[in-house]
XYZ file of N, CA, C and O in Angstrom:
620
model
N 129.313 131.373 121.338
C 128.395 131.614 120.684
C 128.754 132.277 119.312
O 128.224 132.065 118.206
N 129.515 133.663 119.192
C 130.206 134.197 118.300
C 131.061 133.138 117.308
O 131.053 133.322 116.213
N 131.563 132.622 118.032
C 132.551 131.413 117.394
C 131.714 130.653 116.546
O 131.872 130.486 115.468
N 130.488 130.127 117.122
C 129.857 129.192 116.371
C 128.824 129.777 115.133
O 128.800 129.147 113.949
N 128.619 131.052 115.431
C 127.891 131.853 114.682
C 128.932 131.938 113.210
O 128.226 131.851 111.944
N 130.036 132.424 113.484
C 130.999 132.684 112.197
C 131.421 131.196 111.783
O 131.376 131.062 110.738
N 131.204 130.158 112.191
C 131.601 128.784 111.796
C 130.478 128.396 110.941
O 130.571 127.662 109.804
N 129.195 128.799 111.354
C 128.036 128.715 110.355
C 127.820 129.140 109.111
O 127.754 128.763 107.924
N 128.478 130.485 109.210
C 128.654 131.434 108.284
C 129.673 130.876 107.338
O 129.164 130.787 105.915
N 130.382 130.477 107.993
C 131.673 129.574 106.825
C 131.094 128.437 106.315
O 131.453 128.345 104.804
N 130.372 127.790 106.824
C 129.825 126.392 106.274
C 129.056 126.906 105.144
O 128.782 126.367 103.847
N 128.329 127.970 105.258
C 126.910 128.294 104.204
C 128.206 128.687 102.756
O 127.548 128.533 101.941
N 129.121 129.519 103.323
C 129.884 130.130 102.174
C 130.433 129.054 101.410
O 130.740 129.120 100.477
N 130.797 128.184 102.163
C 131.746 127.119 101.602
C 130.793 126.211 100.612
O 131.289 126.066 99.667
N 129.548 126.005 101.141
C 128.482 125.249 100.492
C 128.174 125.688 99.287
O 127.945 125.455 98.222
N 128.250 127.199 99.358
C 127.602 127.681 98.182
C 128.788 128.152 97.007
O 128.253 127.661 95.970
N 130.002 128.196 97.654
C 131.133 127.999 96.685
C 131.048 126.788 95.717
O 131.585 126.425 94.921
N 131.012 125.383 96.535
C 131.117 124.198 96.083
C 129.718 124.114 94.823
O 129.977 123.663 93.927
N 128.563 124.637 95.613
C 127.594 124.469 94.552
C 127.750 125.242 93.261
O 127.618 124.748 92.087
N 128.377 126.509 93.376
C 128.463 127.197 92.475
C 129.698 126.757 91.561
O 129.785 126.965 90.261
N 130.943 126.218 92.040
C 131.788 125.421 91.234
C 130.932 124.311 90.160
O 131.439 123.826 89.340
N 129.984 123.518 90.839
C 129.820 122.244 90.146
C 128.843 122.808 89.006
O 128.815 122.098 88.095
N 128.164 123.635 89.263
C 127.313 124.343 88.250
C 128.179 125.210 86.883
O 127.788 124.511 85.966
N 129.302 125.532 87.402
C 129.893 126.254 86.294
C 131.039 125.382 85.795
O 131.735 125.812 84.871
N 131.314 124.458 86.497
C 132.631 123.663 86.173
C 132.267 122.996 84.351
O 131.466 122.592 84.291
N 133.759 123.068 84.032
C 133.665 122.588 82.738
C 134.119 120.841 83.041
O 134.430 120.769 84.139
N 134.117 119.802 81.998
C 134.577 118.777 82.078
C 135.854 118.551 82.618
O 136.086 117.464 83.612
N 136.850 119.569 82.525
C 138.279 119.406 83.020
C 138.131 119.437 84.593
O 138.824 118.711 85.336
N 137.417 120.382 84.668
C 137.456 121.029 86.177
C 136.484 119.706 87.130
O 136.758 119.824 88.308
N 135.527 119.170 86.593
C 134.822 118.502 87.246
C 135.584 117.355 87.799
O 135.168 116.714 88.969
N 136.628 116.718 87.041
C 137.288 115.513 87.502
C 138.137 115.948 88.750
O 138.662 115.262 89.365
N 138.854 117.196 88.704
C 139.523 117.679 90.008
C 138.565 117.871 90.993
O 138.875 118.013 92.212
N 137.327 118.695 90.660
C 136.445 118.661 91.990
C 136.243 117.143 92.599
O 135.545 117.156 93.804
N 135.970 116.395 91.920
C 135.878 114.947 92.396
C 136.578 114.649 93.504
O 136.267 114.094 94.415
N 137.817 114.963 93.584
C 138.960 114.550 94.574
C 138.847 115.391 95.609
O 139.095 114.794 96.618
N 138.129 116.461 95.625
C 138.301 117.598 96.720
C 136.995 116.947 97.753
O 135.875 116.259 97.255
N 137.251 117.382 98.949
C 136.236 116.935 100.063
C 135.009 117.776 100.097
O 135.337 119.045 99.884
N 134.133 117.057 100.158
C 132.549 117.783 100.199
C 132.694 119.012 101.535
O 133.271 118.500 102.580
N 132.213 119.952 101.195
C 132.081 120.906 102.030
C 130.997 120.619 103.436
O 130.958 120.967 104.289
N 129.938 119.555 102.815
C 129.042 119.247 103.902
C 129.430 118.126 104.705
O 129.034 118.150 105.928
N 130.886 117.635 104.630
C 131.416 116.931 105.784
C 131.958 117.977 106.806
O 131.833 117.323 108.046
N 131.831 119.085 106.832
C 132.365 119.901 107.826
C 131.126 120.238 108.686
O 131.227 120.466 109.785
N 129.721 119.888 108.149
C 128.779 120.176 109.058
C 128.553 119.005 110.245
O 127.637 119.411 111.134
N 129.534 117.963 110.097
C 129.482 116.921 111.418
C 130.171 117.709 112.530
O 129.521 117.355 113.509
N 130.712 118.569 112.594
C 131.185 119.667 113.625
C 130.171 120.206 114.201
O 130.079 120.198 115.561
N 129.350 120.422 113.399
C 128.156 120.985 114.036
C 127.394 120.424 115.335
O 126.510 120.847 115.988
N 127.454 119.000 115.079
C 126.759 118.213 116.406
C 127.360 118.272 117.760
O 126.859 118.054 118.578
N 128.428 118.872 117.532
C 129.132 119.412 118.734
C 128.093 120.167 119.741
O 128.007 120.314 121.072
N 127.420 121.358 118.908
C 126.173 122.018 119.711
C 125.246 121.062 120.279
O 124.700 121.517 121.289
N 124.757 119.829 119.740
C 123.944 119.221 120.567
C 124.391 118.749 121.974
O 123.705 118.417 122.581
N 125.761 118.525 122.178
C 126.253 118.031 123.275
C 125.944 118.965 124.377
O 125.836 118.931 125.598
N 126.154 120.499 123.570
C 126.027 121.451 124.596
C 124.669 121.799 125.066
O 124.049 121.846 126.381
N 123.540 121.391 124.386
C 122.079 121.476 124.253
C 121.668 120.536 125.250
O 120.935 120.773 126.071
N 122.212 118.882 125.297
C 122.051 118.181 126.112
C 122.830 118.565 127.779
O 121.885 118.141 128.760
N 123.525 119.192 127.984
C 124.052 119.598 129.239
C 123.009 120.625 129.820
O 122.658 120.358 130.852
N 122.304 121.308 129.104
C 121.445 122.547 129.491
C 120.453 121.571 130.008
O 119.810 121.916 130.787
N 119.981 120.761 129.231
C 118.662 119.850 129.359
C 118.716 119.376 130.653
O 117.637 119.064 131.138
N 119.967 119.075 131.047
C 119.979 118.144 132.432
C 119.711 119.155 133.626
O 119.754 118.590 134.681
N 119.790 120.332 133.633
C 119.535 121.407 134.471
C 118.050 121.276 135.417
O 117.162 120.495 134.705
N 118.145 121.645 136.166
C 116.796 121.970 137.209
C 115.604 122.263 136.448
O 114.699 121.665 136.617
N 116.165 123.583 135.876
C 114.963 124.257 135.070
C 113.929 123.338 133.971
O 112.927 123.672 134.012
N 114.690 122.444 133.479
C 114.151 121.767 132.275
C 113.606 120.282 133.047
O 113.195 119.553 132.062
N 113.599 119.912 134.397
C 113.114 118.860 134.687
C 111.696 118.355 134.592
O 111.439 117.404 134.142
N 110.621 119.732 134.692
C 109.394 119.539 134.312
C 108.818 119.190 132.620
O 108.305 118.440 132.638
N 109.915 120.281 131.799
C 109.837 119.550 130.503
C 110.386 118.078 130.337
O 109.496 117.383 129.435
N 111.335 117.958 130.838
C 111.754 116.354 130.673
C 110.348 115.266 130.967
O 110.266 114.343 130.249
N 110.059 115.496 132.086
C 108.633 114.763 132.617
C 107.673 114.729 131.694
O 107.125 113.836 131.295
N 107.357 115.769 131.450
C 106.376 116.046 129.962
C 106.696 115.305 128.884
O 105.871 114.547 128.167
N 107.658 115.382 128.274
C 108.180 114.331 127.401
C 108.128 113.041 127.579
O 107.913 112.165 126.788
N 108.464 112.789 128.681
C 108.606 111.265 129.051
C 106.994 110.855 129.067
O 106.684 109.570 128.714
N 106.021 111.910 129.591
C 104.811 111.249 129.601
C 104.209 110.905 128.486
O 103.353 110.142 128.048
N 104.411 112.020 127.400
C 103.796 111.948 126.187
C 104.586 110.429 125.156
O 103.690 110.084 124.606
N 105.632 110.621 125.475
C 106.301 109.105 124.881
C 105.626 107.725 125.497
O 105.384 106.876 124.886
N 105.362 107.861 126.608
C 104.872 106.865 127.381
C 103.326 106.541 126.877
O 103.102 105.397 126.659
N 102.728 107.887 126.588
C 101.219 107.657 126.312
C 100.909 107.104 125.065
O 100.174 106.690 124.384
N 102.280 107.301 123.882
C 102.221 106.758 122.854
C 101.925 105.336 122.719
O 101.164 104.911 121.505
N 102.339 104.368 123.359
C 102.191 102.868 123.403
C 100.737 102.841 123.287
O 100.171 101.757 122.704
N 99.848 103.786 124.528
C 98.510 103.337 124.642
C 97.940 103.713 123.549
O 97.000 103.137 123.162
N 98.494 104.775 123.020
C 97.599 105.707 122.127
C 97.783 104.394 120.621
O 96.932 103.993 119.969
N 98.728 103.793 120.236
C 99.232 103.034 119.342
C 97.854 101.981 119.529
O 97.401 101.348 118.373
N 97.994 101.200 120.479
C 97.079 99.747 120.699
C 95.510 100.391 120.704
O 94.876 99.648 120.247
N 95.278 101.399 121.370
C 93.693 101.919 121.281
C 93.605 102.160 119.536
O 92.392 101.858 119.216
N 94.480 102.798 118.510
C 93.978 102.994 117.575
C 93.982 101.791 116.848
O 93.157 101.523 115.889
N 94.771 100.908 117.030
C 94.955 99.620 116.619
C 93.627 98.789 116.679
O 92.693 98.077 115.756
N 93.070 98.998 118.093
C 91.529 98.104 118.343
C 90.426 99.085 117.532
O 89.515 97.964 117.080
N 90.686 100.247 117.422
C 89.598 101.182 116.801
C 89.521 100.441 115.264
O 88.680 100.356 114.701
N 90.836 100.361 114.607
C 90.693 100.136 113.307
C 90.155 98.436 113.462
O 89.552 98.034 111.985
N 90.292 97.539 113.996
C 90.167 96.394 114.133
C 88.472 96.119 113.952
O 87.921 95.446 113.414
N 88.045 96.671 115.109
C 86.611 97.035 115.323
C 85.865 97.830 113.942
O 84.782 97.119 113.701
N 86.446 98.538 113.435
C 85.879 99.388 112.435
C 85.763 98.102 111.170
O 84.937 97.958 110.340
N 86.893 97.483 110.847
C 87.133 96.269 109.943
C 86.037 95.218 110.196
O 85.327 94.889 109.163
N 85.612 94.991 111.078
C 84.841 94.149 111.682
C 83.193 94.318 111.258
O 82.232 93.822 110.407
N 83.120 95.703 111.619
C 81.777 96.060 111.641
C 81.542 96.392 109.956
O 80.692 96.299 109.280
N 82.556 97.058 109.051
C 82.599 97.017 107.736
C 82.437 95.923 106.925
O 81.796 95.829 106.028
N 82.987 94.779 107.344
C 82.703 93.698 106.867
C 81.290 93.067 107.037
O 80.417 92.739 105.791
N 80.701 93.122 108.095
C 79.349 92.743 108.498
C 78.233 93.853 107.446
O 77.472 93.010 106.708
N 78.567 95.247 107.239
C 78.118 95.878 106.660
C 78.375 95.498 105.048
O 77.011 95.803 104.077
N 79.045 95.433 104.676
C 79.604 94.618 103.022
C 78.608 93.556 102.921
O 78.307 93.324 101.809
N 79.066 92.600 103.938
C 77.936 91.355 103.485
C 76.617 91.335 103.753
O 76.009 90.905 102.977
N 76.074 92.311 104.444
C 74.630 92.705 104.482
C 73.971 93.473 103.603
O 72.986 93.421 103.012
N 74.835 94.734 103.207
C 74.164 96.196 102.503
C 74.630 96.167 101.306
O 73.958 96.938 100.176
N 76.063 95.501 100.924
C 76.650 95.941 99.923
C 76.416 94.708 98.975
O 77.027 94.507 97.678
N 75.483 93.786 99.232
C 75.270 92.509 98.064
C 74.321 93.097 97.268
O 74.566 92.545 95.850
N 73.384 93.616 97.339
C 72.276 93.826 96.325
C 72.163 95.359 96.212
O 72.640 95.949 96.761
N 71.738 95.656 95.086
C 72.023 97.006 94.398
C 70.718 97.619 94.759
O 70.067 97.926 93.958
N 71.005 98.645 95.950
C 69.776 99.271 96.296
C 70.498 100.808 96.289
O 71.459 100.903 96.387
N 69.612 101.747 95.779
C 69.862 102.913 95.690
C 70.375 103.626 97.230
O 70.046 103.491 98.110
N 71.417 104.170 97.107
C 72.025 105.034 97.852
C 72.459 104.007 99.248
O 73.059 104.620 100.104
N 72.775 103.042 99.061
C 73.176 102.049 99.696
C 74.343 101.360 99.263
O 75.490 101.313 99.745
N 74.102 100.499 97.727
C 75.214 99.840 97.486
C 76.336 100.343 97.059
O 77.270 100.074 97.320
N 76.123 101.716 96.747
C 77.518 102.154 96.312
C 78.473 102.613 97.545
O 79.348 103.142 97.292
N 78.093 102.570 98.757
C 78.512 103.054 99.732
C 79.409 101.922 100.534
O 80.338 101.837 101.515
N 78.804 100.555 99.938
C 79.130 99.338 101.015
C 79.419 98.169 100.182
O 79.341 96.924 100.308
N 79.683 98.391 98.657
C 79.994 97.567 97.782
C 81.373 96.877 97.719
O 81.832 95.585 96.962
N 82.461 97.503 98.323
C 83.515 96.743 98.734
C 84.139 97.159 100.097
O 83.581 98.027 100.628
N 84.922 96.134 100.428
C 85.378 96.642 101.693
C 86.184 97.763 101.977
O 85.764 98.676 103.174
N 86.969 98.635 101.274
C 87.129 99.787 101.376
C 86.496 100.750 101.727
O 86.560 101.568 102.539
N 85.316 100.792 100.639
C 84.020 101.858 100.840
C 83.553 101.696 102.074
O 82.868 102.380 102.657
N 83.227 100.324 101.917
C 82.348 100.072 103.306
C 82.979 100.349 104.920
O 82.672 100.996 105.675
N 84.302 100.369 105.057
C 85.200 101.026 106.086
C 85.346 102.095 105.816
O 85.123 103.025 107.118
N 85.438 103.094 104.972
C 85.681 104.493 104.894
C 84.008 104.803 105.561
O 83.750 105.924 106.093
N 82.879 104.375 104.928
C 81.481 104.689 105.396
C 81.537 104.497 106.891
O 80.960 105.304 107.556
N 81.770 103.464 107.058
C 81.962 103.021 108.718
C 82.435 103.993 109.629
O 82.147 104.825 110.683
N 83.878 104.842 108.794
C 84.542 105.410 109.514
C 83.868 106.684 109.671
O 83.874 107.339 110.690
N 83.216 107.223 108.486
C 82.555 108.513 108.705
C 81.205 108.461 109.484
O 81.103 109.253 110.159
N 80.599 107.191 109.613
C 79.484 107.205 110.481
C 79.611 107.157 112.006
O 79.000 107.754 112.621
N 81.139 106.627 112.414
C 81.533 106.543 113.468
C 81.841 108.000 114.024
O 81.602 108.070 115.274
N 81.988 108.729 113.234
C 82.106 110.325 113.592
C 81.021 111.190 113.218
O 81.602 112.664 113.407
N 80.048 110.724 113.046
C 78.962 111.625 112.934
C 78.406 112.145 111.588
O 77.286 112.372 111.112
N 79.252 111.605 110.629
C 78.752 112.086 109.332
C 78.496 110.960 108.298
O 79.066 110.390 107.525
N 77.447 110.447 108.627
C 76.570 109.252 108.067
C 75.661 109.482 107.141
O 74.411 109.173 107.160
N 75.847 110.430 106.401
C 74.905 110.825 105.174
C 75.550 110.446 103.831
O 76.455 110.380 103.250
N 74.131 110.497 102.868
C 74.435 110.102 101.552
C 74.816 111.453 100.776
O 75.128 112.149 101.243
N 75.108 110.957 99.626
C 75.933 112.336 98.841
C 74.526 113.640 98.537
O 74.773 114.572 98.303
N 73.160 113.078 99.155
C 72.180 114.013 98.676
C 72.074 114.554 100.387
O 71.378 115.496 100.473
N 72.705 114.313 101.253
C 72.715 114.717 102.241
C 71.736 114.162 103.290
O 71.519 114.499 104.660
N 70.830 113.026 103.025
C 69.901 112.187 103.628
C 71.016 111.360 104.428
O 71.826 110.566 104.188
N 70.491 110.920 105.810
C 71.334 109.943 106.870
C 71.037 108.534 106.004
O 69.820 108.299 105.517
N 72.030 107.774 105.769
C 72.420 106.503 105.108
C 71.217 105.533 105.838
O 70.834 104.779 104.959
N 71.378 105.586 107.126
C 70.417 104.505 107.632
C 68.790 104.487 107.598
O 68.187 103.966 108.014
N 68.449 105.885 107.148
C 67.081 105.969 106.901
C 66.852 105.140 105.492
O 65.659 104.596 105.464
N 67.491 105.223 104.471
C 67.817 104.417 103.445
C 67.660 102.731 103.742
O 67.159 102.114 103.292
N 68.685 102.505 104.814
C 68.756 101.275 105.242
C 67.594 100.823 105.789
O 67.205 99.621 105.921
N 66.930 101.767 106.671
C 65.621 101.040 107.485
C 64.675 101.095 106.761
O 63.816 99.977 106.612
N 64.466 101.734 105.345
C 63.343 101.606 104.187
C 63.360 100.327 103.430
O 62.919 99.733 102.970
N 64.884 100.083 103.454
C 64.917 98.824 102.331
C 65.368 97.434 103.025
O 64.603 96.678 102.693
N 65.791 97.442 104.235
C 66.066 96.248 104.893
C 65.425 96.214 106.283
O 65.493 95.170 107.085
N 64.733 97.266 106.766
C 63.911 96.897 107.910
C 64.836 97.659 109.144
O 65.958 98.235 108.727
N 64.254 97.707 110.374
C 65.056 98.381 111.390
C 66.229 97.621 111.956
O 66.717 97.803 112.808
N 66.200 96.470 111.868
C 67.222 95.288 112.622
C 68.627 95.835 112.151
O 69.453 95.996 113.080
N 68.726 96.076 110.639
C 70.452 96.683 110.634
C 70.593 98.018 111.273
O 71.929 98.842 111.553
N 69.646 98.690 111.113
C 69.723 99.976 111.943
C 70.221 100.338 113.457
O 70.449 101.475 113.553
N 70.090 99.308 113.916
C 70.553 99.216 115.150
C 72.027 99.315 115.406
O 72.360 100.241 116.426
N 72.949 98.941 114.237
C 74.125 99.293 114.694
C 74.474 100.789 114.157
O 75.471 101.000 114.930
N 73.582 101.242 113.934
C 73.779 102.680 113.619
C 73.564 103.384 115.141
O 74.518 104.367 115.290
């Protein structure tokens, strides 16, 4: 541990010196600095620390942690597909709203559904409960007044 700390400190000092030389170097010095190895190459040796970490992770004490990480990674597959399904459903509903509510210029309705991205964003907001206009009135109150109760069923 002490050796690795000294090694890390040496790397930091070498990087600092290299950056300082690059900043203060004249044109003649720059050509000789191009041939010198980069101090950052020595950082690859720090990867040896990762092998030690992997050895510790195989111990019995970290078995539960490994199982939790495995569960999270396995759940990501389901999460991605559920997100894809949600986006497809929102897109379909946004297209329906765009074609029904975004055609005629009605106050407080047209500006929220006049193109597909706005209709999709409004549908997203409505799916999480914030289905209000700029004035704070629920959008589907305007829809009910202008188009009747049939379209308000989707709300």
